[in-house]
Structure formats: C-alpha cells, structure tokens
C-alpha cells in the first residue's frame, strides 16, 4: 500500500540500523529490570518506572533492540511523549543507538501532522489555522455576552474549556461536571458554560482550531474514514507512550484509533507522579492496563539513579514507595520554619549564594513553589543577594528578541565564514555585536537577562567538538523547532508542575504551609492525594541537596496564623532541623479559621469573608462600596508607572482589591494606610508617601 508522502518522509531518513551497533552494545549497562523491559520487544508491555529509575533509557534501548532484532523497522515506530523537549531527547538517544528514523512526537504534533496531510482529501481545502491562545477569542465572546472578565479570569476560563475538551464533554455538561468533580469554577458555572458554547461557535465561524481540536479531528478521521485509518495503521505498527499516567480521555481515544485493535503497545509511567488531574489526566489507564491486556508483560523499575539515599528516604516516606537508592550517601535533607515569607526567601537566597560560592553552578539549583504568584518574593531576594535566576514557564527561549537577533546574525556569518577559528571563538565574535561581553552586567535586570541568553548560545558552541558555524546554526534551528532551549546559568524558579521531568543538584521547596500545599481549595481525598503527589514530584527532582521550608506569616510583622503543611508530619524522622514545631498544622489552621469567622465579616451584610480580596475590601465583592472613582483611576495609573519602573507585575505593587479599599477609605496618615489589608510594613515603607499624597490631593474622606 502506498504511504502518504508526508508520513513516508519520516521513514526515508533511515529504515536500517547502523551496522556498528550490536545487540550486546544495546543491552550493555542496563540493570536487570531495565534489561527485562528492553527484551520485551512485543506488546503489550507496561513499565512502571519510579522517579529517577531510568525510564527513558529503558524505552529507547527497547526500541533500538526491537529494530536490531528485526521485530520492527524504525519508520513503523511511533513514540509519543508529552513535551517537545522529551521527544527531542528520545530522538537524540535513538540516533546514538543507531535507530534513526523512529518518530517521537507529542500527541498534538502527531495529530497535526496527520491532519495536514489527510484534511484536503477527506474534508477539502486547507486545514484551519491553529490558535496559539484562546484568550483573544474568549474576550470577544464575553464582550458579546456582556460579561466583564479580567485577563486572569479569561485564562482561568480557558483552562476550564481545556479540561472539558480533554474529557470530551460539551458546554451543556459543564455545571454538572464541576459539581461531580468538586471543582470550583472561576465564574458561575452557567456563565462558563455560555462562554464555552460561544467560543466553540465563534471558532467554527472563523475556521480556527485549538490544540484540543487537533486530537478530536484526527481521531474522527481515523474512526470515520477506513482508507485513512488503514494508511496510518500501515505506517505506524509499534507504539510507545511515555508518561502514560498523564493521558486524558481524548488522548486515549486517539491512541485507540491509531492501534485499531492491535496490541503492540508499550506504556511507561508512574502513578505517584500523577499531577495533572485538574487538566483531565487520569492514571486509570496506567493502573488498569493489566485489566485491559491480561497477558501484558509488566516490569517495575525501582533502582533510583538520580538521588542520594537521604533524598530517596524522604520520597519513600511521603509516597510509601519502594525506590532503592543507587548513589552514594549525601547530606540529610532539611526542614526550616521562618517568621514570614520575606525571611524565608532571604534564607534561601543566602543558601543558594553559598552553594554557588562553593562551586555549584547556579543552573544546578532550583527553587520550587506551589503557585507562580510565590515567585516574586524569591526573584527579589535572589536579586538582592546578587544571585542570577531564570523564571521557568515564562517566554520561550527561542522566542526572546535577543535570541532571534543572535540567530539572524549567526545565519549571516555562517554564509560568509571562511576562517578556521575555533567554533566558540567565532560564535562569541558574532554575538559581541549583539551585546555579549566577557563580563556579565551587574544586577538582575533586562541587560543581565539579555546577556544570559547570549551566553547560553556561546556555551552551546563551546560544547561542540566538531563542525563549524553552518553546522552550529543547523543545530540551533533544530533546537528552536523542538523548543529544546540551552541551559541558562541561573537559579531556576519554577512551580512544582513546571518542574516535572527536570532535575537539579540542589532543590529548595518553599512555602510548605497548610493552605498553600495542599492548596486551600483541595478538599476531597482525591484532591489532597494529588497535592501530596505534587510534593513527591518536587522532592524527587533533587539529586543531592534538598531543603524544605515554610513561613508562619506572609509579610514581616504580619499575623503568624499559618501552620506547616500536613504532609511534613510524616517526614520529620527523615529531615534535619525539624521546623514543624509542637503545634500541629491542623490545630493552627483550625485556629486561624476560628479567628477569621469571629472577625472577618462584611461591614455591609455581616457575612463571613473567606477570600483574600474580600478581606482586603472589608466587604463582599458584590456589596456596595463608596469608592472614589477618580482616586481609584489615579492610583491605578500610579501603580502602572511604579510597576514599570520596578520591572514587576502591577499586582506586586498593590492588588486591585487593595487599591479599591484605599479609594474607599482615602487614608490621611501612615497608620490609617497601614490598617488596610494588603498594605504591610514593606509596602508602607516603599509606597506609603506616594499613596498618601494621592489621597490628600482630593481632600479628606476617611471611612471608619
């Protein structure tokens, strides 16, 4: 049967194994469990791979061994991952093992590739354009519905739509779905359902796809077009799915369509690393694999090659796991408590600076937190300590203006280069015109970030042992296509979710207070269990040094109403420093809730105030307030100017709720301003004079 050209091009690179790689070469160095997985060349196979146990090594060697033994040709293999970075790593390792031509893609990339080829034939015309973001369309929909949503609310609604589409549920099912899953919607459920329906309608009328549509329509083509299904199944006969615990119903349905009833399938995953249930992922496919395939080969990888025995002991205690550490002993992980978040961040910055002074590269250190909003305090603390940092989850490396400019300059140089200078010298000479100097700029502002990006490209060139500028530019082009960014020399700041799949020599997990981890809205046993798994993922990112910490108050001088995370109680025996204290987290949190119930009530209707914004306002959001609109607008304009000056998000100066309350009260003295929720000692010192001057400009209006 003739293969589709676009798919056949995947095969033509190499359908043969390099002759200099033998079976013994492929299997050499594998531990007994990894070797058992590699030799199980026929599916169905389930590999249960704990953190740090070498799952990528096991699956790449399994594919290479199957190709070497003639079980499958490289072009008939489809390895599915969840990130382009993981796909690139798989391809690179397979090339080293001589198995060129194996396709490693994400679910979405594989679906898009098949749709681009088959759509003109099956549907007609070009494939609809794929949205990069749902937010612009959602803003248009909410405008038509006369609903006012902030940018953050629009992003939250986009997340709800992605969750529903992952579960393959229509808009009308949203209210029942959130109730069934004990999910808190960002807006009234009826509003979200209406926005979801309007979004789907507008998307169709504009001939657009979102990423979830790629899975839906690729599956539909396979389920409704027998000839297309036959061609795809002729092409791909041997499947490997990495991170199988993160598969959602839409992805599983596409996988089933690819398989077409066959069982040459190998899945790899770890139930203890299921942390995306909020996005529709379900470990049930991994846990139920043996039920679906009773004759499946099941291999469990338990030898942890990443972390020291001390780190592994903490992870095992948290997850009741059975990982067996293979590394030499290291320092005992620590647990410390702090009076407030500022003190906690300062302590982390000091420890990170010492590690760097002792010779550990900054890129081998990470600070992990539960929510992205926690990063600002650590950015400031690291900057004040003179420690470079990188915020993971921000702008993609190859989309940064300085990187695009550098690649343009390097392309030009590659076309005209004629000398035999070392590659590193040539690249640095080119990048000098873009701002790369031999000494990094002081501080941690935009100039330093630009320098770090250029320096990362230069270090890539230094690491190459062969080839010149043209080959280096080709490597950068491939990395850009895969979003495989080089390592930037800075301490990584990342959420626990963003840290999945990564590892560092030293890891600080911060903000481990009850209400933050587990997050306050995690209420059901399943939700609490997922929060525990999230901490497990963070702990298993550390190779040698692991430091856990929490703070009793948010700001200096604030009420010490927080308690340590309930998860820390089980870990105390494995940790140095303790830091948990005599009072259990549950009693502290219960006491805090009692105080809130007794004192934080709406001054208009008397209802207990629960959200942070309500407590800052001193009233329910829906209750009437006497806001000086002119002053509020002046405060907003001032906040925007200060945030630009400080190079920080506007909410880091003051939130809208705090500005609203200031515009209601119009305080005249520092003590009156300090009494407003959201105005702590640090912000009073930094911004108090400016705010009081703005308030005094319109005359007195103090609300008692």
XYZ file of C-alpha atoms in Angstrom:
704
model
C 0.000 0.000 0.000
C 1.306 3.460 -0.904
C 2.292 5.506 2.103
C 1.171 9.126 2.448
C 4.072 11.312 1.275
C 4.172 13.398 4.409
C 4.409 10.267 6.514
C 6.751 8.472 4.167
C 9.236 11.316 4.569
C 9.506 10.297 8.206
C 10.761 6.898 7.099
C 13.165 7.817 4.333
C 15.785 9.210 6.745
C 16.790 5.660 7.679
C 14.986 2.366 7.731
C 18.094 0.489 8.778
C 20.092 0.183 11.955
C 23.686 1.399 11.971
C 25.908 -1.615 11.310
C 28.387 -0.793 14.056
C 25.815 -1.198 16.880
C 25.386 -4.746 18.157
C 22.721 -6.299 20.379
C 25.221 -6.564 23.215
C 26.013 -2.847 22.801
C 22.333 -2.006 23.135
C 21.789 -4.112 26.240
C 25.096 -3.286 27.912
C 24.851 -1.282 31.115
C 21.160 -1.934 31.727
C 20.166 -3.132 35.181
C 18.133 -6.374 35.415
C 14.749 -4.598 35.361
C 15.716 -2.246 32.524
C 17.039 -5.210 30.551
C 13.788 -7.119 31.109
C 11.904 -4.126 29.697
C 14.284 -3.824 26.722
C 13.999 -7.513 25.854
C 10.189 -7.457 25.992
C 10.055 -6.389 22.367
C 6.477 -7.479 21.732
C 3.483 -5.778 23.317
C 1.508 -5.267 25.298
C 4.115 -4.076 27.835
C 3.651 -1.892 30.902
C 6.722 -0.340 32.542
C 6.082 1.101 35.997
C 9.010 3.468 36.399
C 9.612 5.294 39.659
C 11.299 8.689 39.703
C 14.948 8.563 38.657
C 14.877 4.890 37.645
C 15.968 5.386 34.029
C 12.693 5.027 32.156
C 13.936 6.919 29.080
C 16.960 4.634 28.969
C 14.704 1.575 29.200
C 12.315 2.578 26.401
C 14.983 3.829 23.986
C 17.010 0.653 24.406
C 13.830 -1.401 23.986
C 13.051 0.328 20.672
C 16.649 0.021 19.446
C 16.789 -3.661 20.417
C 13.482 -4.371 18.643
C 14.810 -2.677 15.494
C 18.114 -4.571 15.729
C 16.323 -7.901 16.114
C 14.156 -7.197 13.057
C 10.925 -7.035 15.064
C 10.047 -3.667 13.536
C 11.515 -1.194 11.050
C 12.360 2.244 12.516
C 9.832 4.030 10.336
C 6.979 1.929 11.713
C 7.581 3.079 15.308
C 5.701 5.982 16.900
C 6.906 7.053 20.337
C 4.513 9.514 21.970
C 5.633 11.999 24.615
C 4.043 14.977 26.357
C 6.651 17.655 25.571
C 8.690 18.550 22.513
C 11.761 18.535 24.766
C 11.147 14.888 25.719
C 10.533 13.990 22.074
C 13.818 15.599 21.065
C 15.662 13.735 23.806
C 14.171 10.418 22.641
C 15.231 11.034 19.047
C 18.733 12.011 20.110
C 19.222 8.887 22.211
C 17.814 6.658 19.483
C 20.242 8.147 16.960
C 23.115 7.295 19.301
C 21.808 3.716 19.440
C 21.637 3.552 15.648
C 17.824 3.623 15.419
C 17.398 6.612 13.122
C 14.003 7.086 11.536
C 11.924 6.381 14.643
C 9.233 9.017 15.068
C 8.992 10.617 18.522
C 6.283 13.265 18.813
C 3.757 14.692 21.215
C 0.120 13.643 20.803
C -0.706 17.062 19.371
C 2.255 17.155 16.960
C 1.458 13.689 15.621
C -2.222 14.579 15.217
C -1.381 17.858 13.443
C 0.984 16.108 11.024
C -1.652 13.577 10.036
C -4.377 16.227 9.700
C -2.190 18.395 7.462
C -1.842 15.507 5.032
C -5.313 13.973 5.106
C -7.559 17.035 5.581
C -7.523 18.256 1.946
C -8.503 14.792 0.729
C -11.100 13.936 3.385
C -12.671 17.358 4.018
C -11.417 19.676 1.298
C -9.487 22.909 1.432
C -6.670 23.786 3.789
C -6.591 22.773 7.422
C -7.969 25.519 9.695
C -5.356 27.673 11.404
C -4.426 26.647 14.938
C -4.966 29.152 17.744
C -1.902 29.996 19.805
C -4.116 31.241 22.649
C -7.800 31.018 23.492
C -7.844 34.351 25.332
C -8.474 36.751 22.380
C -11.478 34.701 21.207
C -12.785 34.383 24.754
C -12.543 38.149 25.192
C -14.653 38.590 22.054
C -17.206 36.059 23.280
C -17.516 37.594 26.745
C -17.995 41.012 25.162
C -20.909 39.684 23.127
C -22.367 38.083 26.259
C -21.964 41.395 28.167
C -19.728 39.719 30.731
C -16.733 41.547 32.149
C -13.722 39.285 32.775
C -10.176 40.266 33.636
C -7.273 38.734 31.661
C -6.588 36.319 34.523
C -10.254 35.248 34.586
C -10.153 34.677 30.827
C -7.118 32.416 31.287
C -8.947 30.528 34.033
C -11.957 30.013 31.771
C -9.606 28.813 29.008
C -8.329 26.206 31.466
C -11.881 25.078 32.195
C -12.597 24.684 28.468
C -9.401 22.664 28.003
C -10.418 20.427 30.903
C -13.863 19.813 29.418
C -12.486 19.104 25.948
C -9.893 16.712 27.395
C -12.814 14.848 28.977
C -14.757 15.134 25.676
C -17.701 16.878 27.307
C -19.876 19.536 25.622
C -20.666 23.002 27.075
C -24.070 21.962 28.454
C -22.358 19.404 30.706
C -20.163 21.954 32.464
C -22.369 22.726 35.511
C -22.904 19.027 36.252
C -19.211 18.250 35.649
C -17.888 20.801 38.151
C -20.356 19.580 40.748
C -19.446 15.946 40.125
C -15.685 16.650 40.336
C -15.980 19.034 43.318
C -14.344 21.686 41.153
C -14.563 25.401 41.921
C -15.368 27.306 38.709
C -13.692 30.692 38.153
C -17.122 32.221 37.376
C -20.676 30.973 37.903
C -20.947 27.624 36.137
C -23.765 28.857 33.874
C -21.544 31.738 32.707
C -18.629 29.417 31.937
C -20.926 27.075 30.010
C -22.258 30.008 27.964
C -18.728 31.262 27.251
C -17.622 27.734 26.262
C -20.552 27.389 23.849
C -19.959 30.844 22.378
C -16.251 30.129 21.997
C -16.889 26.891 20.089
C -19.384 28.662 17.798
C -17.075 31.595 17.097
C -14.126 29.281 16.480
C -16.073 27.359 13.836
C -17.269 30.558 12.132
C -13.696 31.858 11.956
C -12.397 28.498 10.681
C -9.988 28.027 13.575
C -8.784 25.033 15.586
C -7.458 24.963 19.118
C -4.981 22.326 20.308
C -7.736 20.081 21.655
C -9.411 20.112 18.225
C -6.305 18.520 16.730
C -6.893 15.395 18.804
C -10.648 15.420 18.183
C -10.446 15.742 14.396
C -7.500 13.370 13.950
C -9.482 10.773 15.870
C -12.618 11.477 13.834
C -10.765 10.922 10.558
C -9.487 7.556 11.737
C -12.877 6.479 13.077
C -14.925 7.544 10.046
C -12.546 7.088 7.081
C -11.479 3.424 6.738
C -8.951 4.134 3.971
C -7.214 6.816 6.034
C -7.187 4.568 9.074
C -5.649 1.757 7.025
C -2.884 4.016 5.714
C -1.985 5.347 9.155
C -2.028 1.863 10.689
C 0.140 0.555 7.867
C 2.617 3.322 8.654
C 2.634 3.005 12.434
C 2.586 -0.516 13.855
C 4.647 -0.222 17.039
C 3.715 2.255 19.769
C 5.423 3.559 22.898
C 3.693 6.078 25.187
C 5.758 7.884 27.808
C 4.249 9.452 30.974
C 1.162 7.300 30.494
C -0.237 8.355 33.874
C -0.898 11.795 32.317
C -3.063 10.571 29.431
C -6.556 12.063 29.255
C -9.658 10.562 27.600
C -9.179 12.490 24.338
C -5.593 11.281 24.009
C -6.512 7.699 24.888
C -9.220 7.717 22.231
C -6.702 8.861 19.609
C -4.268 6.166 20.736
C -7.004 3.550 20.409
C -7.732 4.817 16.886
C -4.065 4.503 15.958
C -3.917 0.978 17.369
C -7.056 -0.188 15.627
C -7.442 -3.195 17.913
C -3.756 -4.181 17.818
C -1.716 -4.571 20.996
C 1.896 -3.783 20.038
C 1.874 -1.098 22.685
C 4.365 -0.254 25.425
C 3.328 2.268 28.070
C 5.593 3.834 30.673
C 4.508 5.738 33.746
C 4.448 6.266 37.492
C 1.123 6.596 39.357
C 2.933 8.592 42.060
C 3.637 11.329 39.519
C 0.011 11.928 38.509
C -0.289 15.703 38.974
C -2.475 16.841 36.075
C -5.914 15.556 37.079
C -7.106 19.180 37.087
C -6.465 19.169 33.318
C -8.299 15.893 32.707
C -5.410 13.421 33.072
C -6.268 10.077 34.611
C -3.934 7.371 35.994
C -6.736 4.849 35.478
C -5.380 3.922 32.030
C -2.000 3.050 33.521
C -3.398 1.332 36.604
C -5.950 -0.590 34.521
C -3.527 -1.662 31.778
C -3.278 -5.231 33.084
C -7.073 -5.486 33.194
C -7.376 -4.336 29.597
C -4.488 -6.562 28.469
C -4.483 -9.632 30.751
C -1.414 -11.103 29.020
C 0.630 -7.910 29.297
C 4.239 -8.019 30.426
C 4.651 -5.765 33.473
C 8.116 -4.560 34.516
C 8.746 -2.401 37.572
C 11.822 -0.149 37.709
C 12.797 0.600 41.312
C 16.517 1.458 41.266
C 16.826 5.219 41.701
C 19.974 6.537 40.000
C 19.137 10.217 40.439
C 19.000 10.929 44.155
C 21.042 10.154 47.262
C 19.698 7.610 49.783
C 18.717 10.506 52.054
C 16.529 12.144 49.402
C 15.070 8.771 48.377
C 14.181 8.038 52.013
C 12.133 11.261 52.196
C 10.363 10.435 48.914
C 9.606 6.867 50.036
C 8.252 8.096 53.354
C 5.893 10.527 51.623
C 4.656 8.092 48.972
C 5.022 4.816 50.846
C 7.295 3.919 47.964
C 9.855 1.216 47.256
C 12.607 3.128 45.464
C 16.098 1.763 46.108
C 18.819 4.425 46.020
C 21.929 3.612 43.964
C 24.011 6.721 44.666
C 26.497 7.361 47.424
C 25.133 8.952 50.639
C 24.725 12.721 50.794
C 23.596 15.393 53.256
C 20.417 14.948 55.260
C 17.526 16.988 53.797
C 16.498 19.927 55.969
C 13.245 21.469 57.134
C 13.191 25.039 58.440
C 10.475 27.406 59.597
C 10.529 31.195 59.255
C 8.605 34.101 60.708
C 7.451 35.332 57.284
C 7.866 34.779 53.541
C 10.407 37.576 53.167
C 12.666 35.937 55.771
C 12.152 32.551 54.105
C 13.163 33.952 50.706
C 16.197 35.726 52.144
C 17.376 32.492 53.783
C 17.000 30.574 50.519
C 18.920 33.269 48.616
C 21.731 33.155 51.183
C 21.995 29.366 50.958
C 21.921 29.457 47.143
C 24.697 32.071 47.126
C 26.818 29.866 49.387
C 26.311 26.819 47.165
C 27.427 28.868 44.161
C 30.426 30.234 46.082
C 31.344 26.642 46.933
C 31.472 25.771 43.242
C 27.976 24.552 42.328
C 26.753 26.107 39.046
C 23.688 28.303 39.503
C 21.911 26.253 36.816
C 22.108 23.234 39.142
C 19.927 24.934 41.778
C 16.137 25.242 41.754
C 13.564 26.971 43.951
C 10.163 25.286 43.588
C 6.794 26.575 44.789
C 3.124 25.641 44.528
C 1.808 28.663 42.620
C 3.521 31.124 40.289
C 2.483 34.097 42.419
C 5.041 32.986 45.009
C 7.966 33.655 42.662
C 8.129 37.443 43.053
C 9.431 37.317 46.630
C 12.205 34.934 45.573
C 13.079 36.961 42.481
C 13.612 39.984 44.708
C 15.588 38.068 47.345
C 17.900 36.461 44.774
C 18.443 39.793 43.013
C 19.338 41.476 46.305
C 21.804 38.661 47.035
C 23.385 39.043 43.585
C 22.301 35.547 42.522
C 21.261 35.171 38.854
C 17.950 33.399 38.286
C 15.766 32.106 35.479
C 11.971 32.035 35.712
C 10.797 28.818 34.085
C 7.424 28.970 32.362
C 7.901 32.492 31.020
C 8.752 33.460 27.448
C 10.210 30.605 25.424
C 13.970 30.846 24.944
C 13.985 30.863 21.145
C 11.218 33.492 21.032
C 13.237 36.051 23.016
C 14.138 39.095 20.875
C 17.856 38.820 21.633
C 17.906 35.133 20.653
C 16.096 35.798 17.376
C 18.587 38.609 16.652
C 21.533 36.349 17.516
C 20.324 33.575 15.219
C 19.900 36.096 12.382
C 23.497 37.258 12.861
C 24.807 33.694 13.074
C 22.986 32.682 9.866
C 24.629 35.574 8.046
C 28.033 34.728 9.448
C 27.618 31.040 8.523
C 27.108 32.001 4.866
C 30.265 34.107 4.721
C 32.641 32.476 7.197
C 35.998 31.422 5.728
C 38.417 31.196 8.665
C 39.385 28.164 10.705
C 38.967 29.749 14.126
C 37.519 27.530 16.895
C 33.718 27.494 16.821
C 33.385 29.024 20.283
C 35.577 31.982 19.315
C 33.673 32.521 16.069
C 30.289 32.484 17.804
C 31.424 34.852 20.555
C 32.825 37.260 17.946
C 29.457 37.316 16.160
C 27.448 37.671 19.370
C 29.643 40.530 20.599
C 27.761 42.804 18.195
C 24.502 41.712 19.878
C 25.769 42.604 23.346
C 27.736 39.593 24.577
C 30.705 40.739 26.652
C 33.339 38.809 28.571
C 31.929 40.044 31.890
C 28.263 39.792 32.865
C 26.404 43.047 33.628
C 25.776 43.775 37.300
C 22.338 43.217 38.803
C 19.453 41.111 37.590
C 17.591 43.365 35.169
C 16.878 43.230 31.448
C 20.545 43.740 30.494
C 21.570 40.733 32.592
C 18.757 38.579 31.140
C 19.853 39.503 27.600
C 23.475 38.679 28.409
C 22.485 35.313 29.930
C 20.594 34.357 26.753
C 23.563 35.171 24.522
C 25.988 33.458 26.898
C 23.858 30.302 26.766
C 24.265 30.211 22.961
C 28.023 30.735 23.323
C 28.300 27.868 25.805
C 26.490 25.594 23.345
C 29.164 26.423 20.781
C 31.922 25.758 23.331
C 30.459 22.298 23.986
C 30.533 21.231 20.312
C 33.512 19.059 19.406
C 33.038 19.059 15.640
C 31.606 21.138 12.833
C 31.693 24.855 12.122
C 29.217 27.738 12.069
C 26.900 26.215 9.425
C 26.517 23.016 11.484
C 26.025 25.044 14.670
C 23.298 27.140 13.047
C 21.608 23.942 11.863
C 21.673 22.634 15.445
C 20.104 25.880 16.704
C 17.371 25.636 14.055
C 16.575 22.088 15.173
C 16.566 23.117 18.831
C 14.232 26.030 18.034
C 11.819 23.716 16.221
C 11.800 21.388 19.250
C 11.882 24.234 21.812
C 14.946 22.490 23.255
C 16.476 25.504 24.982
C 20.075 25.518 26.243
C 20.767 25.756 29.946
C 20.934 29.362 31.141
C 23.323 29.963 34.027
C 20.921 30.976 36.763
C 18.973 29.536 39.664
C 15.707 28.117 38.312
C 12.474 29.474 39.781
C 9.562 27.218 38.863
C 6.235 25.888 40.023
C 6.130 22.261 41.089
C 4.074 21.472 37.989
C 6.661 23.103 35.692
C 9.475 21.146 37.385
C 8.101 17.779 36.247
C 10.645 15.899 34.153
C 13.599 18.008 35.320
C 16.269 17.555 37.973
C 18.879 19.626 39.799
C 21.778 19.036 42.178
C 20.135 21.229 44.846
C 16.398 21.852 45.277
C 14.624 24.238 47.656
C 10.888 23.556 48.060
C 9.389 26.633 49.678
C 6.038 27.821 51.034
C 5.126 24.460 52.577
C 2.319 25.872 54.704
C -1.105 24.306 55.018
C -3.401 26.176 52.670
C -0.628 26.518 50.099
C 0.413 22.863 49.858
C -2.093 21.340 49.960
C -3.713 24.312 48.266
C -6.677 25.744 50.135
C -9.265 24.626 47.577
C -8.118 20.978 47.661
C -10.892 19.472 49.775
C -11.712 15.951 48.610
C -9.468 12.956 49.412
C -8.521 12.690 45.730
C -7.544 16.353 45.581
C -5.460 16.087 48.749
C -3.762 12.957 47.374
C -2.807 14.833 44.216
C -1.289 17.642 46.291
C 0.793 15.023 48.119
C 1.973 13.630 44.782
C 2.925 17.150 43.723
C 5.247 17.431 46.721
C 6.630 13.984 45.855
C 7.463 15.190 42.353
C 9.276 18.190 43.837
C 11.290 16.077 46.275
C 12.379 13.639 43.569
C 13.801 16.487 41.451
C 16.761 16.763 43.880
C 19.921 14.779 43.282
C 21.926 15.684 46.401
C 20.715 18.703 48.383
C 17.079 19.032 49.433
C 15.771 21.855 51.630
C 12.118 22.252 52.650
C 10.763 25.394 54.321
C 7.615 27.252 55.371
C 6.705 30.616 56.886
C 4.189 31.427 59.614
C 3.190 34.821 58.143
C 3.020 36.306 54.677
C 4.701 39.642 55.448
C 7.084 40.923 58.135
C 5.088 41.834 61.204
C 2.033 40.014 59.872
C -0.082 37.620 61.903
C 1.633 34.256 62.343
C -1.522 32.317 61.533
C -0.098 29.664 59.243
C 0.933 26.152 60.148
C 3.262 23.732 58.369
C 1.908 21.519 55.620
C 0.206 18.424 56.972
C 2.472 16.383 54.680
C 5.550 17.369 56.686
C 4.472 15.480 59.802
C 5.229 12.135 58.123
C 8.685 13.317 57.040
C 10.109 14.617 60.321
C 12.145 11.482 61.038
C 13.989 11.840 57.710
C 14.698 15.578 57.998
C 17.249 17.650 59.858
C 16.201 20.813 61.636
C 12.585 19.833 62.243
C 10.988 23.220 61.996
C 7.491 21.804 62.334
C 7.054 22.886 65.908
C 4.906 21.467 68.630
C 1.594 22.745 67.307
C 0.147 20.552 64.604
C -0.757 22.207 61.327
C -4.392 21.159 61.676
C -4.750 22.944 65.014
C -3.085 26.070 63.652
C -5.285 26.147 60.586
C -8.398 25.450 62.668
C -7.443 28.316 64.975
C -6.939 30.609 62.014
C -10.364 29.728 60.632
C -11.955 30.403 64.002
C -10.328 33.840 64.134
C -11.468 34.602 60.591
C -15.010 33.536 61.449
C -15.007 35.747 64.516
C -13.549 38.906 62.996
C -13.562 38.967 59.201
C -17.149 39.835 58.371
C -18.618 42.073 55.696
C -19.215 45.547 57.100
C -22.340 45.824 54.881
C -24.184 42.495 55.212
C -22.268 40.767 58.028
C -21.386 37.642 56.032
C -18.115 35.854 56.924
C -15.426 36.899 54.443
C -13.402 33.990 53.057
C -11.411 35.208 50.062
C -8.298 37.368 50.267
C -9.818 40.062 48.065
C -12.929 40.279 50.262
C -10.865 40.603 53.437
C -8.829 43.399 51.866
C -12.039 45.202 50.875
C -13.655 44.576 54.252
C -16.883 43.656 52.487
C -18.322 41.183 49.986
C -17.315 41.892 46.411
C -20.989 42.263 45.458
C -21.912 44.527 48.378
C -21.985 48.268 47.626
C -18.898 50.314 48.440
C -18.333 54.081 48.411
C -15.371 54.173 46.015
C -13.843 57.456 44.858
C -13.579 56.537 41.168
C -11.274 59.446 40.287
C -8.846 58.494 43.054
C -9.026 54.835 42.048
C -8.003 55.717 38.474
C -5.132 57.885 39.773
C -3.957 55.009 41.945
C -4.101 52.605 39.002
C -2.068 54.980 36.804
C 0.493 55.447 39.592
C 0.690 51.675 40.130
C 1.342 51.083 36.426
C 4.200 53.610 36.444
C 5.782 52.071 39.551
C 5.458 48.509 38.226
C 7.232 49.511 35.013
C 9.910 51.283 36.993
C 10.416 48.236 39.222
C 10.056 45.772 36.309
C 7.413 43.858 38.268
C 3.780 42.906 37.585
C 1.327 45.579 38.729
C -0.248 43.350 41.379
C 3.151 43.126 43.108
C 2.781 46.818 43.983
C -0.854 46.608 45.144
C -3.754 44.390 44.077
C -6.969 45.859 42.684
C -8.740 44.943 45.928
C -6.239 46.962 47.979
C -6.488 49.947 45.622
C -10.280 49.782 45.827
C -10.184 49.857 49.609
C -7.724 52.763 49.589
C -10.073 54.650 47.267
C -12.928 53.957 49.692
C -11.048 54.988 52.835
C -8.733 57.694 51.436
C -6.367 57.466 54.416
C -4.570 60.609 55.572
C -1.900 59.126 57.870
C 0.544 56.239 57.666
C -1.240 54.420 60.495
C -4.559 54.694 58.659
C -2.948 53.367 55.468
C -1.264 50.545 57.384
C -4.633 49.355 58.680
C -5.798 48.489 55.149
C -5.479 44.850 54.101
C -2.639 44.304 51.648
C -0.525 47.196 52.969
C 2.214 45.555 55.010
C 5.299 47.217 56.542
C 7.447 46.739 53.423
C 4.861 48.270 51.074
C 4.090 51.031 53.541
C 7.766 51.973 53.535
C 8.137 51.692 49.750
C 4.893 53.278 48.582
C 3.266 54.984 51.579
C 4.293 58.576 50.824
C 3.138 58.340 47.184
C -0.248 56.876 48.120
C -0.895 59.386 50.917
C -0.033 62.246 48.569
C -2.553 60.981 46.020
C -5.206 60.560 48.721
C -4.618 64.044 50.159
C -4.948 65.597 46.707
C -8.742 65.224 46.740
C -9.463 66.177 50.351
C -10.286 64.030 53.397
C -12.706 61.134 53.262
C -11.860 58.591 55.946
C -14.238 55.647 56.455
C -14.037 54.316 60.000
